[in-house]
Structure formats: C-alpha cells, structure tokens
Amino acid sequence: QKEVEQDPGPLSVPEGAIVSLNCTYSNSAFQYFMWYRQYSRKGPELLMYTYSSGNKEDGRFTAQVDKSSKYISLFIRDSQPSDSATYLCAIPVNRDDKIIFGKGTRLHILP
Amino acid sequence: EAGVTQFPSHSVIEKGQTVTLRCDPISGHDNLYWYRRVMGKEIKFLLHFVKESKQDESGMPNNRFLAERTGGTYSTLKVQPAELEDSGVYFCASSPLRGQEETQYFGPGTRLLVL
C-alpha cells in the first residue's frame, strides 16, 4: 500500500463550482499535512498547511484533516479558471524531513 | 527575495553521458532537498542536506547519482552515466532549519530526457 494515495484525475468542473480534492494516507503517526499547487512547467508551491485534525480556511480554500480515517481534503469554493493546475497532497515525515507526495490531481476549471 | 533557482531548465542527453544539475536555494536556508518525478509517478524524495552534510540520502536510486553541497550554499546533482530510466523532472527545495512550518520551497525543476 502506498503511503499517500491520490486520484490523478483529470477532474473538470465548470467555473464557480465547488471542488473537492482528496487523499488517503496509511501512517497514523503523520502529524502535518499540506497541499501544494503546481502549474504547468512550474515547481510546486505551498497552498495550505495544517497540523493534526481539523479544518483550516484561507480565502476560497479549505483544508480538512480527519486523522481517524486518515483522510485529507481540499475544498475550493467559487472555482476560477486560474485554479486550473495539479494539486498535490503532501505529508512531511517529520519536521525538517522529506515530504511524501500523492500523485497529484489535475484540475481543469471550464470557463 | 529570490526563490529557489535551478539550472538548466531542460537537458537532453544520450544514454551513457554525464549530466550535472544545479540548485541554488533561498538565501539562508540550511535545508536543501532533491526530489524527482518520473512520468506517471509521484514526486519522490532523493536526498536531504543540512548545510553541507547529507542528512538523509535514502531516496538516491543507485551509485550513478552523486549530490554535493560544498560550503552549504548551492548544490549539484550529477548523474553518471545516465540511463533511460533517469528521465524525469528533478526538483530542488529548500527550507530554513527548524522553521515555524514544514514548508519547503520548490524550484521550477530541471527536465531531463535521456535518449
């Protein structure tokens, strides 16, 4: 079983829709959870960072962690064409340690 | 503030040749990481420097890969001799030591194609 599982998509939704992106992970010891966004031909950039279970909101983006089911989610409200990118769930093994990435979900927001 | 920079942006070489990738981290970042993404797979960790020391090189695929970070500033990743399966995008990332968050700042990557 992979440590981080993520559906690669692609996922196409109309502009303005709510987008839900998800990952599962296998190691219950993981404490930190991140979402990176990667535009074509660019490097990943940190979008959201959460510690332990719960929700974190930043503008149109909400990250949610459910440690009991080892499930992490990213919600995008009022999606825009500029949100079209690959979204990577990412889990650092420990502080200052390597990151384990999901495969990334390719998202297309249709104008 | 300048971000993580990588050079070259693209490299096309023949099997058996040598290629050297360079990464310049954000100034003051002691942590430097190398990752690789091969087609169809997830981004995978290669190794981690703290200043000039290798903290973790468990992700290095084999001894054809050699990473250095002399002086604790920029880093190089040499592949010698290159094989077809080495093709992919090589990312470098950096972060401050014991920063407040786990953020690693990524460069744009070097796209390597081995023919």
Coordinates of N, CA and C in Angstrom, one line a residue:
Chain A
Q1 N 0.8 -1.2 0.0 CA 0.0 0.0 0.0 C 0.9 1.3 0.0
K2 N 0.6 2.2 -0.9 CA 1.3 3.4 -0.9 C 1.0 4.2 0.3
E3 N 2.0 5.0 0.7 CA 1.9 5.8 1.9 C 0.8 6.9 1.7
V4 N 0.8 7.5 0.5 CA -0.2 8.5 0.2 C -0.9 8.2 -1.1
E5 N -2.2 8.1 -1.1 CA -2.9 7.8 -2.3 C -3.8 9.0 -2.7
Q6 N -3.7 9.2 -4.0 CA -4.5 10.4 -4.6 C -4.9 10.0 -6.0
D7 N -6.2 10.3 -6.3 CA -6.7 10.1 -7.6 C -6.1 11.1 -8.6
P8 N -5.4 10.7 -9.6 CA -4.8 11.6 -10.5 C -5.7 12.4 -11.4
G9 N -7.0 12.0 -11.5 CA -7.9 12.7 -12.4 C -7.7 12.4 -13.8
P10 N -7.9 13.3 -14.8 CA -8.2 14.7 -14.6 C -9.6 15.0 -14.1
L11 N -9.8 16.1 -13.4 CA -11.1 16.5 -12.9 C -11.5 17.8 -13.6
S12 N -12.6 17.8 -14.3 CA -13.1 19.0 -15.0 C -14.4 19.5 -14.4
V13 N -14.4 20.8 -14.0 CA -15.7 21.3 -13.4 C -15.9 22.7 -14.0
P14 N -17.2 23.1 -14.0 CA -17.5 24.5 -14.5 C -17.0 25.6 -13.5
E15 N -16.7 26.7 -14.1 CA -16.3 27.9 -13.3 C -17.4 28.2 -12.2
G16 N -17.0 28.4 -11.0 CA -18.0 28.8 -10.0 C -18.4 27.6 -9.1
A17 N -18.0 26.4 -9.6 CA -18.4 25.2 -8.8 C -17.5 25.0 -7.6
I18 N -18.0 24.2 -6.7 CA -17.1 23.8 -5.5 C -16.4 22.6 -5.9
V19 N -15.1 22.6 -5.7 CA -14.2 21.5 -6.0 C -13.8 20.8 -4.7
S20 N -13.8 19.5 -4.8 CA -13.3 18.6 -3.6 C -12.2 17.7 -4.1
L21 N -11.1 17.9 -3.5 CA -9.9 17.0 -3.8 C -9.5 16.2 -2.5
N22 N -9.2 15.0 -2.7 CA -9.0 14.1 -1.5 C -7.7 13.2 -1.7
C23 N -7.2 12.9 -0.5 CA -6.1 11.9 -0.4 C -6.4 11.0 0.8
T24 N -5.8 9.8 0.8 CA -5.8 9.0 2.0 C -4.3 8.7 2.3
Y25 N -4.0 8.4 3.5 CA -2.7 8.0 3.9 C -2.7 6.8 4.8
S26 N -1.5 6.2 5.0 CA -1.5 4.9 5.7 C -0.9 5.0 7.1
N27 N 0.0 6.0 7.3 CA 0.7 6.0 8.6 C 0.0 7.0 9.6
S28 N -0.5 6.4 10.7 CA -1.3 7.2 11.6 C -0.3 8.1 12.4
A29 N 1.0 8.0 12.3 CA 1.9 8.9 13.0 C 2.1 10.2 12.4
F30 N 1.6 10.3 11.1 CA 1.8 11.6 10.4 C 1.0 12.7 11.2
Q31 N 1.6 13.9 11.3 CA 1.0 15.0 12.1 C 0.8 16.2 11.2
Y32 N 1.6 16.4 10.2 CA 1.5 17.6 9.4 C 1.0 17.2 8.0
F33 N 0.1 18.1 7.4 CA -0.5 17.8 6.1 C -0.5 19.1 5.3
M34 N -0.2 18.9 4.0 CA 0.0 20.1 3.2 C -0.7 19.8 1.8
W35 N -1.1 20.9 1.2 CA -1.5 20.8 -0.2 C -0.6 21.8 -1.0
Y36 N 0.0 21.3 -2.0 CA 0.8 22.1 -3.0 C 0.0 22.2 -4.3
R37 N 0.2 23.3 -4.9 CA -0.4 23.5 -6.2 C 0.8 23.7 -7.2
Q38 N 0.6 23.0 -8.4 CA 1.6 23.1 -9.4 C 1.0 23.4 -10.7
Y39 N 1.5 24.6 -11.2 CA 1.1 24.9 -12.6 C 2.0 24.3 -13.6
S40 N 1.6 24.2 -14.8 CA 2.3 23.5 -15.9 C 3.7 24.2 -16.0
R41 N 4.7 23.3 -16.0 CA 6.1 23.8 -16.2 C 6.7 24.6 -15.0
K42 N 6.0 24.5 -13.9 CA 6.5 25.2 -12.7 C 6.7 24.2 -11.6
G43 N 7.4 24.7 -10.5 CA 7.5 23.9 -9.4 C 6.3 24.0 -8.4
P44 N 6.2 23.0 -7.6 CA 5.1 23.0 -6.6 C 5.2 24.2 -5.7
E45 N 4.0 24.8 -5.4 CA 4.0 25.9 -4.4 C 3.0 25.6 -3.3
L46 N 3.4 25.9 -2.1 CA 2.6 25.5 -0.9 C 1.3 26.4 -1.0
L47 N 0.2 25.6 -0.8 CA -1.1 26.3 -0.8 C -1.7 26.3 0.6
M48 N -1.7 25.2 1.2 CA -2.3 25.1 2.6 C -1.5 24.2 3.4
Y49 N -1.5 24.5 4.7 CA -0.7 23.7 5.7 C -1.5 23.5 6.9
T50 N -1.7 22.3 7.4 CA -2.4 22.0 8.6 C -1.7 21.1 9.5
Y51 N -2.0 21.2 10.8 CA -1.4 20.3 11.8 C -2.5 19.6 12.5
S52 N -2.4 18.2 12.5 CA -3.3 17.3 13.1 C -4.7 17.5 12.5
S53 N -5.7 17.1 13.2 CA -7.1 17.0 12.7 C -7.7 18.4 12.7
G54 N -8.7 18.6 11.9 CA -9.5 19.8 11.9 C -9.5 20.5 10.5
N55 N -10.0 21.7 10.5 CA -10.2 22.5 9.3 C -9.3 23.7 9.4
K56 N -8.9 24.2 8.2 CA -8.2 25.4 8.1 C -8.7 26.1 6.8
E57 N -9.0 27.4 6.9 CA -9.6 28.1 5.8 C -8.7 29.3 5.4
D58 N -8.5 29.5 4.1 CA -7.8 30.6 3.6 C -8.4 31.1 2.3
G59 N -9.2 32.1 2.5 CA -9.9 32.6 1.3 C -10.9 31.6 0.8
R60 N -10.7 31.3 -0.5 CA -11.6 30.3 -1.1 C -11.2 28.8 -0.9
F61 N -10.2 28.6 -0.2 CA -9.6 27.3 0.1 C -9.8 26.9 1.5
T62 N -10.3 25.6 1.7 CA -10.4 25.0 3.0 C -9.7 23.6 3.0
A63 N -8.8 23.4 3.9 CA -8.1 22.1 4.1 C -8.8 21.4 5.3
Q64 N -9.0 20.1 5.1 CA -9.6 19.4 6.2 C -8.9 18.1 6.4
V65 N -8.6 17.8 7.7 CA -7.9 16.6 8.0 C -8.8 15.7 9.0
D66 N -8.9 14.5 8.7 CA -9.6 13.5 9.5 C -8.6 12.4 9.9
K67 N -8.0 12.5 11.0 CA -6.9 11.5 11.3 C -7.5 10.2 11.7
S68 N -8.8 10.2 12.1 CA -9.4 8.9 12.5 C -9.6 8.0 11.2
S69 N -9.8 8.6 10.1 CA -10.0 7.8 8.9 C -8.8 8.0 7.9
K70 N -7.8 8.8 8.4 CA -6.6 9.0 7.6 C -7.0 9.6 6.2
Y71 N -7.7 10.7 6.2 CA -8.3 11.2 5.0 C -8.1 12.7 5.1
I72 N -7.6 13.3 4.0 CA -7.4 14.7 3.9 C -8.0 15.3 2.7
S73 N -8.6 16.5 2.8 CA -9.4 17.0 1.7 C -9.0 18.5 1.5
L74 N -9.2 18.9 0.3 CA -9.0 20.4 -0.1 C -10.3 20.8 -0.8
F75 N -10.9 21.8 -0.3 CA -12.1 22.3 -1.0 C -11.8 23.7 -1.6
I76 N -12.3 23.9 -2.8 CA -12.1 25.2 -3.5 C -13.5 25.7 -3.8
R77 N -13.8 26.9 -3.2 CA -15.1 27.5 -3.5 C -15.0 28.5 -4.6
D78 N -16.2 28.7 -5.3 CA -16.2 29.6 -6.4 C -15.0 29.5 -7.3
S79 N -14.8 28.3 -7.8 CA -13.6 28.0 -8.6 C -13.5 28.9 -9.8
Q80 N -12.2 29.2 -10.1 CA -11.9 30.1 -11.2 C -11.0 29.4 -12.2
P81 N -11.0 29.8 -13.5 CA -10.1 29.2 -14.5 C -8.7 29.2 -14.0
S82 N -8.3 30.2 -13.3 CA -6.9 30.3 -12.8 C -6.6 29.3 -11.8
D83 N -7.6 28.6 -11.3 CA -7.3 27.5 -10.3 C -6.9 26.2 -11.1
S84 N -7.0 26.2 -12.4 CA -6.6 25.0 -13.2 C -5.1 24.7 -12.9
A85 N -4.8 23.6 -12.4 CA -3.5 23.2 -12.0 C -3.5 21.8 -11.5
T86 N -2.3 21.3 -11.1 CA -2.3 20.0 -10.5 C -2.1 20.2 -9.0
Y87 N -3.0 19.6 -8.2 CA -3.0 19.7 -6.7 C -2.4 18.5 -6.1
L88 N -1.4 18.7 -5.3 CA -0.6 17.6 -4.7 C -0.8 17.6 -3.2
C89 N -1.3 16.5 -2.7 CA -1.3 16.3 -1.2 C 0.1 15.9 -0.8
A90 N 0.5 16.4 0.3 CA 1.9 16.3 0.7 C 2.0 16.1 2.2
I91 N 2.8 15.1 2.6 CA 2.9 14.9 4.1 C 4.4 14.8 4.4
P92 N 4.9 15.7 5.3 CA 6.3 15.6 5.7 C 6.4 14.5 6.8
V93 N 7.4 13.7 6.7 CA 7.6 12.6 7.6 C 7.7 13.1 9.0
N94 N 8.5 14.2 9.1 CA 8.8 14.8 10.4 C 9.2 16.3 10.1
R95 N 9.4 17.0 11.2 CA 9.9 18.4 11.0 C 11.2 18.4 10.3
D96 N 11.4 19.2 9.3 CA 12.7 19.3 8.6 C 13.0 18.0 7.8
D97 N 12.0 17.2 7.6 CA 12.3 15.9 6.9 C 11.6 15.9 5.5
K98 N 11.9 14.8 4.9 CA 11.4 14.6 3.5 C 9.8 14.7 3.5
I99 N 9.3 15.0 2.3 CA 7.9 15.1 2.1 C 7.5 13.9 1.2
I100 N 6.4 13.2 1.6 CA 5.8 12.2 0.8 C 4.6 12.8 0.0
F101 N 4.7 12.7 -1.3 CA 3.6 13.3 -2.1 C 2.7 12.3 -2.7
G102 N 1.4 12.7 -2.9 CA 0.5 11.9 -3.7 C 0.8 12.2 -5.1
K103 N 0.1 11.5 -6.0 CA 0.4 11.6 -7.4 C 0.0 12.9 -8.0
G104 N -0.9 13.6 -7.3 CA -1.4 14.9 -7.8 C -2.7 14.7 -8.6
T105 N -3.7 15.6 -8.4 CA -4.9 15.6 -9.2 C -4.9 16.8 -10.2
R106 N -5.0 16.5 -11.5 CA -5.1 17.5 -12.5 C -6.5 18.1 -12.5
L107 N -6.6 19.4 -12.2 CA -7.9 20.0 -12.2 C -8.0 21.0 -13.3
H108 N -9.2 21.0 -14.0 CA -9.5 21.9 -15.1 C -10.8 22.6 -14.7
I109 N -10.7 24.0 -14.6 CA -11.9 24.8 -14.4 C -12.3 25.3 -15.7
L110 N -13.5 25.0 -16.2 CA -14.0 25.3 -17.5 C -14.7 26.7 -17.4
P111 N -14.3 27.7 -18.2 CA -15.0 29.0 -18.2 C -16.4 28.9 -18.8
Chain B
E1 N 12.6 38.8 -2.5 CA 13.6 37.7 -2.2 C 13.5 36.7 -3.4
A2 N 14.7 36.3 -3.9 CA 14.7 35.3 -4.9 C 14.3 34.0 -4.4
G3 N 13.6 33.2 -5.2 CA 13.2 31.9 -4.8 C 14.3 30.9 -5.1
V4 N 14.0 29.6 -5.1 CA 14.9 28.5 -5.4 C 15.1 28.5 -6.9
T5 N 16.3 28.5 -7.4 CA 16.6 28.5 -8.8 C 17.3 27.2 -9.2
Q6 N 17.0 26.7 -10.4 CA 17.6 25.5 -10.8 C 18.1 25.7 -12.3
F7 N 19.3 25.1 -12.5 CA 19.9 25.2 -13.8 C 20.4 23.8 -14.3
P8 N 20.3 23.4 -15.5 CA 19.5 24.1 -16.6 C 18.0 23.8 -16.4
S9 N 17.2 24.4 -17.2 CA 15.7 24.2 -17.1 C 15.4 22.9 -17.9
H10 N 16.2 22.6 -18.9 CA 16.0 21.4 -19.7 C 17.4 20.8 -20.0
S11 N 17.4 19.5 -20.2 CA 18.6 18.9 -20.6 C 18.3 17.6 -21.4
V12 N 18.8 17.5 -22.6 CA 18.6 16.3 -23.4 C 20.0 15.7 -23.6
I13 N 20.2 14.4 -23.1 CA 21.5 13.8 -23.3 C 21.3 12.4 -23.8
E14 N 22.4 11.8 -24.2 CA 22.3 10.4 -24.7 C 22.7 9.5 -23.5
K15 N 22.1 8.3 -23.6 CA 22.5 7.3 -22.6 C 24.0 7.1 -22.5
G16 N 24.5 7.1 -21.3 CA 25.9 6.9 -21.1 C 26.6 8.2 -20.8
Q17 N 26.0 9.3 -21.1 CA 26.6 10.6 -20.9 C 26.4 11.1 -19.4
T18 N 27.1 12.1 -19.1 CA 27.0 12.7 -17.8 C 26.3 14.0 -17.8
V19 N 25.4 14.2 -16.7 CA 24.7 15.5 -16.6 C 24.9 16.0 -15.2
T20 N 25.0 17.3 -15.0 CA 25.1 17.9 -13.7 C 24.0 18.9 -13.6
L21 N 23.2 18.8 -12.6 CA 22.1 19.7 -12.3 C 22.5 20.6 -11.1
R22 N 22.1 21.8 -11.2 CA 22.5 22.7 -10.1 C 21.2 23.3 -9.4
C23 N 21.3 23.5 -8.1 CA 20.2 24.2 -7.4 C 20.8 25.3 -6.5
D24 N 20.2 26.4 -6.6 CA 20.6 27.5 -5.6 C 19.4 27.7 -4.7
P25 N 19.5 27.4 -3.4 CA 18.4 27.5 -2.5 C 18.1 29.0 -2.2
I26 N 17.1 29.2 -1.5 CA 16.8 30.6 -0.9 C 17.9 30.9 0.1
S27 N 18.4 32.1 0.0 CA 19.5 32.5 0.9 C 19.1 32.3 2.3
G28 N 20.0 31.7 3.1 CA 19.8 31.4 4.5 C 19.1 30.1 4.8
H29 N 18.7 29.4 3.8 CA 18.0 28.1 4.1 C 19.1 27.0 4.2
D30 N 19.1 26.4 5.4 CA 20.1 25.4 5.6 C 19.7 24.0 5.1
N31 N 18.4 23.8 5.0 CA 17.8 22.6 4.5 C 17.8 22.7 3.0
L32 N 18.3 21.6 2.3 CA 18.1 21.6 0.8 C 17.8 20.1 0.5
Y33 N 16.8 20.0 -0.4 CA 16.2 18.7 -0.7 C 16.3 18.5 -2.2
W34 N 16.5 17.3 -2.7 CA 16.3 17.0 -4.1 C 15.2 15.9 -4.2
Y35 N 14.3 16.2 -5.2 CA 13.2 15.2 -5.5 C 13.2 15.0 -7.0
R36 N 12.5 13.9 -7.3 CA 12.4 13.6 -8.8 C 11.0 13.1 -9.1
R37 N 10.5 13.5 -10.2 CA 9.3 13.0 -10.7 C 9.5 12.3 -12.1
V38 N 9.3 11.0 -12.1 CA 9.3 10.3 -13.4 C 7.9 10.3 -13.9
M39 N 7.8 10.1 -15.3 CA 6.5 10.2 -15.9 C 5.5 9.2 -15.3
G40 N 4.3 9.7 -14.9 CA 3.3 8.9 -14.4 C 3.4 8.5 -13.0
K41 N 4.4 9.0 -12.3 CA 4.6 8.7 -10.9 C 4.5 9.9 -10.1
E42 N 4.5 9.7 -8.8 CA 4.5 10.8 -7.8 C 5.9 11.4 -7.7
I43 N 6.0 12.6 -7.2 CA 7.3 13.2 -6.8 C 7.9 12.4 -5.7
K44 N 9.1 12.0 -5.9 CA 9.8 11.2 -4.8 C 11.1 11.8 -4.3
F45 N 11.3 11.7 -3.1 CA 12.4 12.2 -2.4 C 13.7 11.5 -2.8
L46 N 14.8 12.3 -3.0 CA 16.1 11.7 -3.3 C 17.0 11.8 -2.1
L47 N 17.3 13.1 -1.7 CA 18.1 13.3 -0.5 C 18.0 14.7 0.1
H48 N 18.5 14.8 1.3 CA 18.4 16.0 2.1 C 19.7 16.4 2.7
F49 N 20.1 17.6 2.4 CA 21.3 18.2 3.0 C 20.8 19.2 4.2
V50 N 21.6 19.1 5.2 CA 21.5 20.2 6.2 C 22.9 20.9 6.2
K51 N 22.9 22.1 5.7 CA 24.1 22.8 5.4 C 24.9 22.0 4.4
E52 N 26.1 21.6 4.7 CA 26.9 20.8 3.7 C 26.8 19.3 3.9
S53 N 26.1 18.9 5.0 CA 26.1 17.5 5.4 C 24.9 16.8 4.8
K54 N 25.1 15.6 4.4 CA 23.9 14.7 3.9 C 23.2 14.2 5.1
Q55 N 22.0 14.6 5.3 CA 21.2 14.2 6.4 C 20.5 12.9 6.1
D56 N 20.0 12.7 4.9 CA 19.3 11.6 4.5 C 19.4 11.4 3.0
E57 N 20.0 10.3 2.6 CA 20.2 10.0 1.2 C 19.5 8.7 0.8
S58 N 18.5 8.3 1.6 CA 17.8 7.1 1.4 C 17.0 7.0 0.1
G59 N 16.7 8.1 -0.6 CA 16.0 8.0 -1.8 C 16.8 8.0 -3.1
M60 N 18.1 8.1 -2.9 CA 19.0 8.0 -4.1 C 18.9 6.6 -4.7
P61 N 18.6 6.6 -6.0 CA 18.3 5.3 -6.7 C 19.5 4.3 -6.7
N62 N 20.7 4.9 -7.0 CA 21.9 4.0 -7.1 C 23.1 4.9 -7.1
N63 N 24.3 4.2 -7.2 CA 25.5 5.0 -7.1 C 25.9 5.8 -8.4
R64 N 25.0 5.8 -9.3 CA 25.3 6.7 -10.5 C 24.9 8.1 -10.2
F65 N 24.2 8.3 -9.1 CA 23.8 9.6 -8.6 C 24.7 10.1 -7.5
L66 N 25.3 11.4 -7.7 CA 26.1 11.9 -6.7 C 25.7 13.4 -6.4
A67 N 25.4 13.7 -5.2 CA 25.0 15.0 -4.8 C 26.0 15.6 -3.9
E68 N 26.2 16.9 -4.1 CA 27.2 17.6 -3.3 C 26.6 19.0 -2.9
R69 N 27.1 19.5 -1.8 CA 26.7 20.8 -1.4 C 27.9 21.5 -0.7
T70 N 28.9 21.7 -1.4 CA 30.1 22.3 -0.9 C 29.9 23.7 -0.3
G71 N 30.3 23.9 0.9 CA 30.1 25.3 1.5 C 28.7 25.5 2.0
G72 N 27.8 24.6 1.9 CA 26.5 24.7 2.4 C 25.6 25.7 1.7
T73 N 26.0 26.1 0.4 CA 25.2 27.0 -0.3 C 24.5 26.3 -1.4
Y74 N 24.9 26.4 -2.7 CA 24.3 25.7 -3.8 C 24.6 24.2 -3.7
S75 N 23.8 23.5 -4.5 CA 24.0 22.0 -4.6 C 24.1 21.6 -6.0
T76 N 24.8 20.5 -6.3 CA 24.8 19.9 -7.6 C 24.4 18.4 -7.5
L77 N 23.7 17.9 -8.5 CA 23.3 16.5 -8.6 C 23.9 16.0 -9.9
K78 N 24.8 15.1 -9.8 CA 25.4 14.6 -11.0 C 24.9 13.2 -11.3
V79 N 24.6 12.9 -12.5 CA 24.2 11.6 -13.0 C 25.2 11.1 -14.0
Q80 N 25.9 9.9 -13.6 CA 27.0 9.5 -14.4 C 27.2 7.9 -14.2
P81 N 27.0 7.1 -15.3 CA 26.4 7.5 -16.6 C 24.9 7.5 -16.6
A82 N 24.3 8.4 -17.4 CA 22.9 8.4 -17.4 C 22.2 7.2 -18.1
E83 N 21.1 6.8 -17.6 CA 20.4 5.7 -18.2 C 19.0 6.2 -18.6
L84 N 18.3 5.5 -19.4 CA 17.0 5.9 -19.9 C 16.0 6.2 -18.8
E85 N 16.1 5.3 -17.8 CA 15.1 5.5 -16.7 C 15.4 6.7 -15.8
D86 N 16.4 7.4 -16.0 CA 16.7 8.6 -15.3 C 15.9 9.8 -15.8
S87 N 15.3 9.7 -16.9 CA 14.5 10.8 -17.4 C 13.4 11.1 -16.4
G88 N 13.2 12.4 -16.3 CA 12.1 12.9 -15.4 C 12.4 14.4 -15.1
V89 N 11.6 14.9 -14.2 CA 11.8 16.3 -13.7 C 12.5 16.2 -12.3
Y90 N 13.6 16.9 -12.2 CA 14.3 16.9 -10.9 C 14.0 18.3 -10.2
F91 N 13.5 18.2 -9.0 CA 13.1 19.4 -8.3 C 14.1 19.5 -7.1
C92 N 14.4 20.8 -6.8 CA 15.1 21.1 -5.6 C 14.2 21.9 -4.7
A93 N 14.4 21.8 -3.4 CA 13.6 22.5 -2.5 C 14.5 23.0 -1.3
S94 N 14.1 24.0 -0.7 CA 14.9 24.5 0.5 C 13.9 25.0 1.6
S95 N 14.4 25.0 2.8 CA 13.6 25.5 3.9 C 14.6 25.9 5.0
P96 N 14.2 26.8 5.9 CA 15.0 27.2 7.0 C 15.1 26.1 8.0
L97 N 16.1 26.0 8.7 CA 16.3 25.0 9.7 C 15.4 25.3 10.9
R98 N 14.6 24.2 11.3 CA 13.6 24.4 12.4 C 12.8 25.6 12.2
G99 N 12.2 25.8 11.0 CA 11.3 26.9 10.7 C 10.0 26.7 11.4
Q100 N 9.2 27.7 11.4 CA 7.9 27.6 12.1 C 6.9 26.6 11.4
E101 N 7.0 26.4 10.2 CA 6.2 25.5 9.5 C 7.0 24.5 8.7
E102 N 6.4 23.5 8.1 CA 7.1 22.5 7.4 C 7.3 22.8 5.9
T103 N 7.1 24.1 5.6 CA 7.1 24.5 4.2 C 8.4 24.2 3.6
Q104 N 8.4 23.6 2.5 CA 9.6 23.5 1.6 C 9.3 24.3 0.3
Y105 N 10.2 25.1 -0.1 CA 10.0 26.0 -1.2 C 10.7 25.3 -2.4
F106 N 10.0 25.1 -3.4 CA 10.5 24.4 -4.6 C 10.9 25.3 -5.7
G107 N 11.9 24.8 -6.4 CA 12.4 25.4 -7.6 C 11.5 25.0 -8.8
P108 N 11.7 25.5 -10.0 CA 10.9 25.2 -11.2 C 11.2 23.8 -11.7
G109 N 12.3 23.2 -11.3 CA 12.7 21.9 -11.8 C 13.6 21.9 -13.0
T110 N 14.3 20.8 -13.2 CA 15.1 20.6 -14.4 C 14.5 19.4 -15.1
R111 N 14.1 19.5 -16.4 CA 13.6 18.4 -17.1 C 14.7 17.7 -17.8
L112 N 14.9 16.5 -17.5 CA 16.0 15.7 -18.0 C 15.4 14.6 -18.9
L113 N 15.9 14.5 -20.1 CA 15.5 13.5 -21.1 C 16.8 12.7 -21.5
V114 N 16.8 11.5 -21.2 CA 17.9 10.6 -21.6 C 17.4 9.8 -22.8
L115 N 18.2 9.9 -23.9 CA 17.8 9.2 -25.2 C 18.7 8.0 -25.4

